[in-house]
Amino acid sequence: MPTLVIIGAQWGDEAKGKLVDVLGAEADLVVRYSGGNNAGHTVITGGQEFKFHLIPAGILHPDTTAIVGSGMVVCPKGLLEELDRTRSQKSELGTLLISSAAHVVFPYHRMLDSLEEEARGANRIGTTSRGIGPAYQDKVARIGIRMGEFVDPEVFPTRLADIIQVKNRMLAMFGKEPLDFQALLTEYQAYAERLRPFVVDTDPVVQDAVYGGKRVLFEGAQGTFLDLDSGTYPYVTSSHPTAGGATIGTGIGPRMIDSVLGVCKAYTTRVGSGPFPTELLDDVGEWIRQHGKEYGTTTGRGRRCGWLDLVMLRQSCRLNSLSGLVVTRLDILSGFETVKVCTGYQLDGKTIDYVPANTFEFERVEPVYTEMPGWSGDLRVCRKPEDLPSEARSYLKFMEEFTQTPATILSVGPDRAETMVVRPDLIWG
Ligand code: IMP
């Protein structure tokens, strides 16, 4: 029953896609469990670049089954575009299955996402405008349409007819024209027709695989501090990117997880609004953004950049019960005389060593830094930890000791080859 959950240990964009691609080769099933096409996973292999938003990156392995899990919200149009694009890039792909319990994202969700953001004014969250929040709102309000209903030709028209009335009233409140029911139905029936063969009850598929001793990889999206409950609320996404989400969004229980790997950058980034104590609003931050090409895969927005926050990372290790860390982008930090890591916060004259749940407090904290010698040279040529400059190795050791979590895999570049497995024993538990 080897099962592995891969999560983002920070605010997303930690290069999970690459890791899922590398480890997906060893998995029978790769299952995504939360979010929707707000995520952006890039995989570079054999000189080709693949971009995924909804489909698990594991689809690139022909012997793997890639599952869009029940905890997700699915934009049918986006999914079909992604499928067509991936098929045009590679003929041999794994099998795709979509959970009949996943919720459908409709155009009214996207419209309301933008309208609600606009109405928030200075308090805007900085969402990806993909309709993710409004789709999860419908799920919680128990008025959402699930994939199983969507692909059922008898059920879908009546479900849409009911909900469109509610949505048109909401759009009217924002001064917007109502949506045309027939046009929307016709467009979405065409998507449903194409997606029907992929939609099944995936929970039993995952359960059979787990209980049947197959290798199952659960692919997280976004990052720990974007989690609806554990993140920097309200500047979060509307789902559960933490390891716990893997059990909520796929049909298995917590005892079925053998290993959890948390992917983190050697520094910190964030897209969208919200507190970010170690953010660098100076030349150093700009240098990291340019050097690290820190622009969003989904929205193209420049990411906010800052020093590594070890207080957050340690909290993430505990929240997700991490077996190990996967440290990416040490290569980008190359060239600084000294580097800093945050090891505590000053809050109202006191030192604290945790992320306060109250975001207004978190906005006020001042980072306490430990400064360390930097390193130089091209780290992308390193193939084993001993090849790394000694200062980079000391940096890693400090991270491990502070977080009490071993560095299991190191990534020093976007290609599959630029990966060092340090602790193979911790990967599949
Ligand atoms: P939403 O998920 O589109 O509602 O956006 C809520 C917040 O999560 C915003 O700050 C987004 O920038 C952020 N977010 C959502 N998905 C990702 C991701 O895949 N990577 C990084 N940030 C994300």
Coordinates of C-alpha atoms and ligand atoms in Angstrom, one line a residue:
M1 CA 0.0 0.0 0.0
P2 CA 2.7 2.6 -0.7
T3 CA 1.0 6.0 -0.8
L4 CA 2.6 9.4 -1.1
V5 CA 1.2 12.8 -0.8
I6 CA 3.1 15.7 -2.3
I7 CA 2.1 19.2 -1.0
G8 CA 3.3 22.7 -1.4
A9 CA 4.8 23.7 1.9
Q10 CA 4.6 27.5 1.4
W11 CA 2.2 29.7 -0.7
G12 CA 2.2 27.6 -3.8
D13 CA 4.4 27.5 -6.9
E14 CA 7.1 25.5 -5.2
A15 CA 7.6 23.3 -8.4
K16 CA 5.3 20.4 -7.3
G17 CA 4.6 19.7 -11.0
K18 CA 8.2 18.7 -11.7
L19 CA 8.3 16.4 -8.6
V20 CA 5.0 14.7 -9.5
D21 CA 6.4 14.1 -12.9
V22 CA 9.6 12.6 -11.6
L23 CA 7.9 10.4 -9.0
G24 CA 4.8 9.8 -11.1
A25 CA 6.9 7.4 -13.2
E26 CA 6.9 5.1 -10.2
A27 CA 3.1 5.4 -9.5
D28 CA 0.1 3.4 -10.7
L29 CA -2.3 6.2 -9.9
V30 CA -1.7 10.0 -9.6
V31 CA -4.6 11.7 -8.0
R32 CA -5.3 15.4 -7.6
Y33 CA -7.5 16.2 -4.6
S34 CA -8.1 20.0 -4.3
G35 CA -8.5 23.2 -6.2
G36 CA -9.1 23.7 -9.9
N37 CA -7.5 25.5 -12.8
N38 CA -6.3 28.2 -10.4
A39 CA -3.2 25.9 -10.1
G40 CA -0.4 25.8 -12.6
H41 CA 2.0 23.0 -12.8
T42 CA 4.9 23.1 -15.3
V43 CA 6.8 20.0 -16.4
I44 CA 9.9 20.2 -18.6
T45 CA 11.0 16.9 -20.1
G46 CA 12.9 15.9 -23.2
G47 CA 13.1 19.6 -24.2
Q48 CA 9.3 20.0 -24.2
E49 CA 7.4 22.1 -21.8
F50 CA 3.9 20.9 -20.5
K51 CA 1.6 23.2 -18.6
F52 CA -1.2 21.7 -16.4
H53 CA -3.9 23.4 -14.5
L54 CA -6.5 20.6 -13.9
I55 CA -5.1 17.4 -15.2
P56 CA -2.6 15.7 -12.8
A57 CA 0.9 16.0 -14.2
G58 CA 1.2 12.2 -13.8
I59 CA -0.7 11.9 -17.1
L60 CA 2.6 12.1 -18.9
H61 CA 3.4 8.5 -18.0
P62 CA 1.6 6.1 -20.3
D63 CA 1.2 3.4 -17.7
T64 CA -0.3 5.7 -15.1
T65 CA -4.0 6.5 -14.3
A66 CA -4.4 10.3 -13.7
I67 CA -7.5 11.1 -11.5
V68 CA -9.2 14.5 -11.2
G69 CA -10.4 13.8 -7.6
S70 CA -13.7 14.5 -5.9
G71 CA -12.4 17.4 -3.9
M72 CA -11.7 19.4 -7.0
V73 CA -13.7 22.0 -9.0
V74 CA -13.5 21.5 -12.8
C75 CA -13.9 24.0 -15.6
P76 CA -15.0 21.7 -18.5
K77 CA -13.8 24.1 -21.2
G78 CA -10.4 24.5 -19.6
L79 CA -10.1 20.7 -19.1
L80 CA -10.8 20.0 -22.7
E81 CA -8.4 22.6 -23.9
E82 CA -5.7 21.2 -21.6
L83 CA -6.4 17.6 -22.8
D84 CA -6.3 18.6 -26.5
R85 CA -3.1 20.6 -26.0
T86 CA -1.4 17.8 -24.1
R87 CA -2.5 15.2 -26.7
S88 CA -1.0 17.4 -29.5
Q89 CA 2.3 17.5 -27.6
K90 CA 2.5 13.8 -26.7
S91 CA 0.7 10.8 -28.2
E92 CA 1.3 8.3 -25.4
L93 CA -0.5 9.5 -22.3
G94 CA -1.8 7.8 -19.2
T95 CA -5.5 7.2 -18.6
L96 CA -7.6 10.1 -17.4
L97 CA -10.5 9.7 -15.0
I98 CA -12.7 12.5 -13.6
S99 CA -14.6 12.1 -10.3
S100 CA -18.4 12.3 -10.7
A101 CA -18.4 14.1 -7.3
A102 CA -16.1 16.9 -8.4
H103 CA -18.0 20.2 -8.9
V104 CA -18.3 22.0 -12.2
V105 CA -17.1 25.6 -12.7
F106 CA -19.5 27.7 -14.9
P107 CA -19.0 31.1 -16.5
Y108 CA -21.2 32.7 -13.7
H109 CA -18.6 31.5 -11.2
R110 CA -15.9 33.3 -13.1
M111 CA -18.0 36.5 -13.4
L112 CA -18.9 36.5 -9.7
D113 CA -15.2 35.9 -8.8
S114 CA -14.2 39.1 -10.6
L115 CA -17.3 41.1 -9.4
E116 CA -16.8 40.1 -5.8
E117 CA -13.1 41.0 -6.0
E118 CA -13.9 44.4 -7.4
A119 CA -16.4 45.0 -4.6
R120 CA -13.8 44.1 -2.0
G121 CA -11.8 47.2 -3.1
A122 CA -8.6 47.6 -1.0
N123 CA -9.3 44.2 0.7
R124 CA -9.2 42.3 -2.6
I125 CA -7.7 38.8 -2.2
G126 CA -6.0 38.8 -5.6
T127 CA -7.7 35.6 -6.8
T128 CA -6.8 34.0 -10.1
S129 CA -10.3 35.0 -11.4
R130 CA -11.0 31.4 -12.4
G131 CA -14.3 31.2 -10.4
I132 CA -12.8 28.8 -7.8
G133 CA -14.1 30.6 -4.7
P134 CA -17.7 31.0 -6.1
A135 CA -17.7 27.3 -7.2
Y136 CA -16.7 26.1 -3.7
Q137 CA -19.3 28.5 -2.3
D138 CA -22.0 26.7 -4.3
K139 CA -20.6 23.4 -3.1
V140 CA -20.9 24.4 0.6
A141 CA -24.3 26.0 0.0
R142 CA -25.4 22.7 -1.5
I143 CA -26.5 24.1 -4.8
G144 CA -23.4 23.2 -6.9
I145 CA -23.6 20.9 -10.0
R146 CA -21.4 17.9 -9.8
M147 CA -19.6 16.2 -12.8
G148 CA -21.9 13.1 -12.6
E149 CA -25.0 15.3 -12.9
F150 CA -23.3 17.5 -15.6
V151 CA -22.7 14.5 -17.9
D152 CA -26.2 13.1 -17.3
P153 CA -28.3 14.4 -20.2
E154 CA -31.6 14.0 -18.3
V155 CA -30.4 15.7 -15.1
F156 CA -28.2 18.6 -16.3
P157 CA -30.8 20.8 -18.0
T158 CA -33.1 20.9 -15.0
R159 CA -30.2 21.5 -12.5
L160 CA -28.9 24.3 -14.7
A161 CA -32.4 25.8 -15.1
D162 CA -32.8 26.0 -11.4
I163 CA -29.4 27.5 -10.6
I164 CA -29.4 30.0 -13.4
Q165 CA -32.2 31.9 -11.8
V166 CA -30.3 32.3 -8.6
K167 CA -27.2 33.4 -10.4
N168 CA -29.0 35.8 -12.7
R169 CA -30.4 37.5 -9.5
M170 CA -26.9 37.8 -8.1
L171 CA -25.6 39.2 -11.4
A172 CA -28.4 41.8 -11.4
M173 CA -27.3 42.9 -7.9
F174 CA -24.0 43.8 -9.5
G175 CA -25.8 45.6 -12.3
K176 CA -25.0 42.9 -14.9
E177 CA -27.1 41.4 -17.7
P178 CA -28.6 38.0 -17.1
L179 CA -27.0 35.0 -18.7
D180 CA -28.9 33.3 -21.5
F181 CA -30.0 29.9 -20.3
Q182 CA -30.3 28.2 -23.7
A183 CA -26.9 29.4 -25.0
L184 CA -25.2 28.3 -21.8
L185 CA -26.9 24.9 -21.9
T186 CA -26.1 24.3 -25.5
E187 CA -22.4 25.2 -25.0
Y188 CA -22.0 23.1 -21.9
Q189 CA -23.9 20.1 -23.2
A190 CA -21.3 19.9 -26.0
Y191 CA -18.5 19.9 -23.3
A192 CA -20.5 17.3 -21.3
E193 CA -20.7 15.0 -24.4
R194 CA -16.9 15.0 -24.8
L195 CA -16.2 14.6 -21.1
R196 CA -18.8 11.8 -20.4
P197 CA -16.4 8.9 -21.1
F198 CA -13.9 10.1 -18.5
V199 CA -16.4 10.6 -15.6
V200 CA -16.7 7.8 -13.1
D201 CA -16.9 7.2 -9.4
T202 CA -13.2 7.6 -8.7
D203 CA -13.3 7.1 -4.9
P204 CA -13.7 3.3 -5.3
V205 CA -10.9 3.3 -8.0
V206 CA -8.6 5.0 -5.5
Q207 CA -9.7 2.7 -2.7
D208 CA -9.2 -0.4 -4.7
A209 CA -5.7 0.8 -5.7
V210 CA -4.7 1.6 -2.1
Y211 CA -6.1 -1.6 -0.6
G212 CA -4.8 -3.6 -3.5
G213 CA -1.2 -2.6 -2.8
K214 CA -0.7 -0.3 -5.8
R215 CA 1.4 2.8 -5.7
V216 CA -0.7 5.9 -5.4
L217 CA 0.6 9.5 -5.5
F218 CA -1.7 12.3 -4.3
E219 CA -0.8 15.5 -6.1
G220 CA -1.4 18.6 -4.0
A221 CA -2.0 22.0 -5.6
Q222 CA -1.5 25.6 -4.3
G223 CA 0.3 25.6 -0.9
T224 CA -0.2 25.1 2.8
F225 CA -0.6 28.8 3.7
L226 CA -3.4 29.1 1.1
D227 CA -5.4 26.4 2.9
L228 CA -8.9 27.6 3.8
D229 CA -8.5 26.7 7.5
S230 CA -4.7 26.7 8.1
G231 CA -3.7 29.5 5.8
T232 CA -3.5 33.3 6.1
Y233 CA -7.3 33.7 6.0
P234 CA -9.0 35.5 4.2
Y235 CA -6.1 35.6 1.8
V236 CA -6.4 32.0 1.0
T237 CA -8.0 29.7 -1.6
S238 CA -11.3 28.0 -1.0
S239 CA -10.1 24.4 -0.7
H240 CA -7.6 22.3 1.4
P241 CA -4.1 22.1 -0.2
T242 CA -2.7 20.6 3.0
A243 CA -2.0 16.9 3.3
G244 CA -5.3 16.4 5.1
G245 CA -7.1 17.5 1.9
A246 CA -5.8 14.2 0.3
T247 CA -8.1 12.3 2.5
I248 CA -11.1 14.6 2.2
G249 CA -10.8 14.9 -1.6
T250 CA -10.2 11.3 -2.8
G251 CA -12.1 8.8 -0.7
I252 CA -9.4 7.4 1.6
G253 CA -8.8 7.7 5.3
P254 CA -5.8 9.2 7.2
R255 CA -4.3 5.8 8.1
M256 CA -3.8 5.0 4.4
I257 CA -1.1 7.6 3.9
D258 CA 2.4 6.4 4.2
S259 CA 4.5 9.4 3.4
V260 CA 4.1 13.1 2.9
L261 CA 6.6 15.2 1.1
G262 CA 6.5 19.0 1.3
V263 CA 8.0 21.0 -1.6
C264 CA 9.5 24.3 -0.6
K265 CA 11.7 26.9 -2.4
A266 CA 15.0 27.9 -0.9
Y267 CA 13.3 31.3 -0.6
T268 CA 9.6 32.4 -0.3
T269 CA 7.2 33.6 -2.9
R270 CA 3.5 34.5 -2.9
V271 CA 1.0 35.7 -5.5
G272 CA -2.0 37.7 -4.6
S273 CA -2.6 39.8 -1.5
G274 CA -2.0 39.0 2.1
P275 CA 0.7 39.2 4.7
F276 CA 4.3 38.2 3.8
P277 CA 6.7 39.1 6.6
T278 CA 10.0 38.3 4.7
E279 CA 8.9 40.0 1.5
L280 CA 11.7 42.0 -0.2
L281 CA 10.4 45.1 -1.8
D282 CA 13.9 46.1 -2.9
D283 CA 16.5 45.2 -5.5
V284 CA 17.1 41.8 -3.9
G285 CA 13.4 40.9 -4.3
E286 CA 13.5 42.1 -7.9
W287 CA 16.7 40.1 -8.5
I288 CA 15.1 36.9 -7.3
R289 CA 12.0 37.5 -9.4
Q290 CA 14.0 38.1 -12.6
H291 CA 16.6 35.4 -12.0
G292 CA 14.0 32.9 -10.8
K293 CA 11.5 33.9 -13.6
E294 CA 8.9 34.2 -10.8
Y295 CA 5.8 34.9 -12.9
G296 CA 2.6 32.9 -12.4
T297 CA 1.9 29.9 -14.7
T298 CA -1.9 30.6 -14.6
T299 CA -2.1 34.4 -14.5
G300 CA 1.4 35.6 -15.6
R301 CA 1.4 37.9 -12.5
G302 CA 4.8 38.7 -11.0
R303 CA 5.2 36.8 -7.8
R304 CA 6.2 38.6 -4.6
C305 CA 9.6 37.4 -3.4
G306 CA 11.4 37.2 -0.1
W307 CA 13.8 35.4 2.1
L308 CA 13.1 31.9 3.4
D309 CA 10.7 31.9 6.3
L310 CA 11.6 29.0 8.6
V311 CA 8.9 29.8 11.1
M312 CA 6.3 29.2 8.5
L313 CA 8.1 26.2 7.1
R314 CA 8.4 24.5 10.5
Q315 CA 4.6 25.1 11.0
S316 CA 4.0 23.6 7.6
C317 CA 6.1 20.5 8.5
R318 CA 3.9 20.0 11.5
L319 CA 0.6 20.8 9.9
N320 CA 1.2 18.3 7.1
S321 CA 3.2 15.8 9.3
L322 CA 5.9 15.9 6.6
S323 CA 8.1 12.9 6.2
G324 CA 10.6 15.0 4.3
L325 CA 11.2 18.3 2.5
V326 CA 11.9 18.7 -1.2
V327 CA 14.0 21.8 -1.5
T328 CA 13.9 23.5 -4.9
R329 CA 15.6 26.6 -6.4
L330 CA 18.9 26.6 -4.4
D331 CA 20.4 27.5 -7.7
I332 CA 18.5 30.8 -7.9
L333 CA 20.0 32.0 -4.6
S334 CA 23.5 31.6 -6.0
G335 CA 25.5 34.8 -6.1
F336 CA 24.6 36.5 -2.8
E337 CA 27.5 37.3 -0.4
T338 CA 25.1 36.5 2.5
V339 CA 21.6 35.1 2.7
K340 CA 19.0 35.5 5.4
V341 CA 16.5 33.1 6.9
C342 CA 13.6 34.1 9.3
T343 CA 13.8 32.3 12.6
G344 CA 11.2 34.2 14.7
Y345 CA 8.8 37.1 14.7
Q346 CA 8.6 40.2 16.8
L347 CA 4.9 40.9 17.6
D348 CA 4.0 43.9 19.8
G349 CA 7.4 43.8 21.6
K350 CA 7.4 40.0 22.1
T351 CA 9.2 37.3 20.2
I352 CA 7.0 34.5 18.9
D353 CA 7.9 31.3 17.0
Y354 CA 4.6 30.5 15.2
V355 CA 2.3 31.9 12.6
P356 CA -0.5 33.7 14.4
A357 CA -4.0 32.6 13.2
N358 CA -5.2 36.2 13.3
T359 CA -4.0 37.6 10.0
F360 CA -4.2 41.2 11.3
E361 CA -1.5 40.1 13.9
F362 CA 0.5 38.3 11.2
E363 CA 0.5 41.5 9.2
R364 CA 2.2 43.3 12.1
V365 CA 5.0 40.8 12.8
E366 CA 8.6 41.8 12.1
P367 CA 10.9 39.0 11.0
V368 CA 13.9 38.1 13.1
Y369 CA 16.7 37.0 10.8
T370 CA 19.7 34.8 11.0
E371 CA 22.3 35.8 8.4
M372 CA 24.4 33.1 6.7
P373 CA 27.2 33.0 4.1
G374 CA 25.9 32.8 0.6
W375 CA 27.3 30.7 -2.3
S376 CA 28.1 31.2 -5.9
G377 CA 28.6 29.2 -9.1
D378 CA 26.2 27.2 -11.3
L379 CA 24.4 24.7 -9.1
R380 CA 22.5 23.3 -12.0
V381 CA 25.4 21.1 -12.8
C382 CA 25.3 19.4 -9.3
R383 CA 24.1 15.8 -9.4
K384 CA 24.8 14.8 -5.8
P385 CA 24.6 16.8 -2.5
E386 CA 28.4 16.7 -2.2
D387 CA 28.7 18.7 -5.4
L388 CA 26.9 21.6 -3.8
P389 CA 29.0 24.5 -2.4
S390 CA 29.7 24.0 1.3
E391 CA 27.7 27.2 2.2
A392 CA 24.6 25.8 0.4
R393 CA 25.0 22.5 2.3
S394 CA 25.2 24.5 5.6
Y395 CA 22.0 26.4 4.6
L396 CA 20.2 23.1 4.0
K397 CA 21.5 21.7 7.3
F398 CA 20.2 24.7 9.1
M399 CA 16.8 24.3 7.4
E400 CA 16.7 20.6 8.4
E401 CA 17.6 21.3 12.0
F402 CA 15.2 24.2 12.5
T403 CA 12.3 22.4 11.0
Q404 CA 13.3 18.9 12.4
T405 CA 12.5 17.5 8.9
P406 CA 15.1 15.9 6.6
A407 CA 15.7 17.2 3.1
T408 CA 14.7 14.2 1.0
I409 CA 15.1 15.5 -2.5
L410 CA 16.9 18.6 -3.9
S411 CA 16.1 20.3 -7.2
V412 CA 18.6 22.6 -8.8
G413 CA 16.8 23.3 -12.1
P414 CA 13.6 22.7 -14.0
D415 CA 14.7 19.5 -15.9
R416 CA 14.0 16.0 -14.6
A417 CA 17.8 15.4 -14.6
E418 CA 18.4 18.3 -12.3
T419 CA 17.1 16.4 -9.3
M420 CA 19.1 14.7 -6.4
V421 CA 17.4 12.1 -4.3
V422 CA 19.1 12.3 -0.9
R423 CA 16.8 10.0 1.2
P424 CA 15.1 7.4 -1.1
D425 CA 13.8 5.5 2.0
L426 CA 11.5 8.4 2.9
I427 CA 9.8 8.8 -0.4
W428 CA 7.2 6.0 -0.4
G429 CA 7.3 5.4 3.3
Ligands
IMP1 P1 -8.3 31.6 -5.9 O1 -7.8 30.2 -5.6 O2 -8.3 31.9 -7.4 O3 -9.6 31.9 -5.2 O4 -7.2 32.7 -5.3 C1 -7.0 32.8 -3.9 C2 -5.5 33.1 -3.6 O5 -4.8 31.9 -3.8 C3 -4.9 34.2 -4.4 O6 -4.0 34.9 -3.6 C4 -4.2 33.4 -5.5 O7 -3.1 34.2 -6.0 C5 -3.7 32.2 -4.7 N1 -3.5 31.0 -5.6 C6 -4.5 30.2 -6.1 N2 -3.9 29.2 -6.8 C7 -2.6 29.4 -6.7 C8 -1.5 28.6 -7.2 O8 -1.6 27.6 -7.8 N3 -0.2 29.1 -6.8 C9 -0.1 30.2 -6.1 N4 -1.1 30.9 -5.6 C10 -2.3 30.5 -5.9

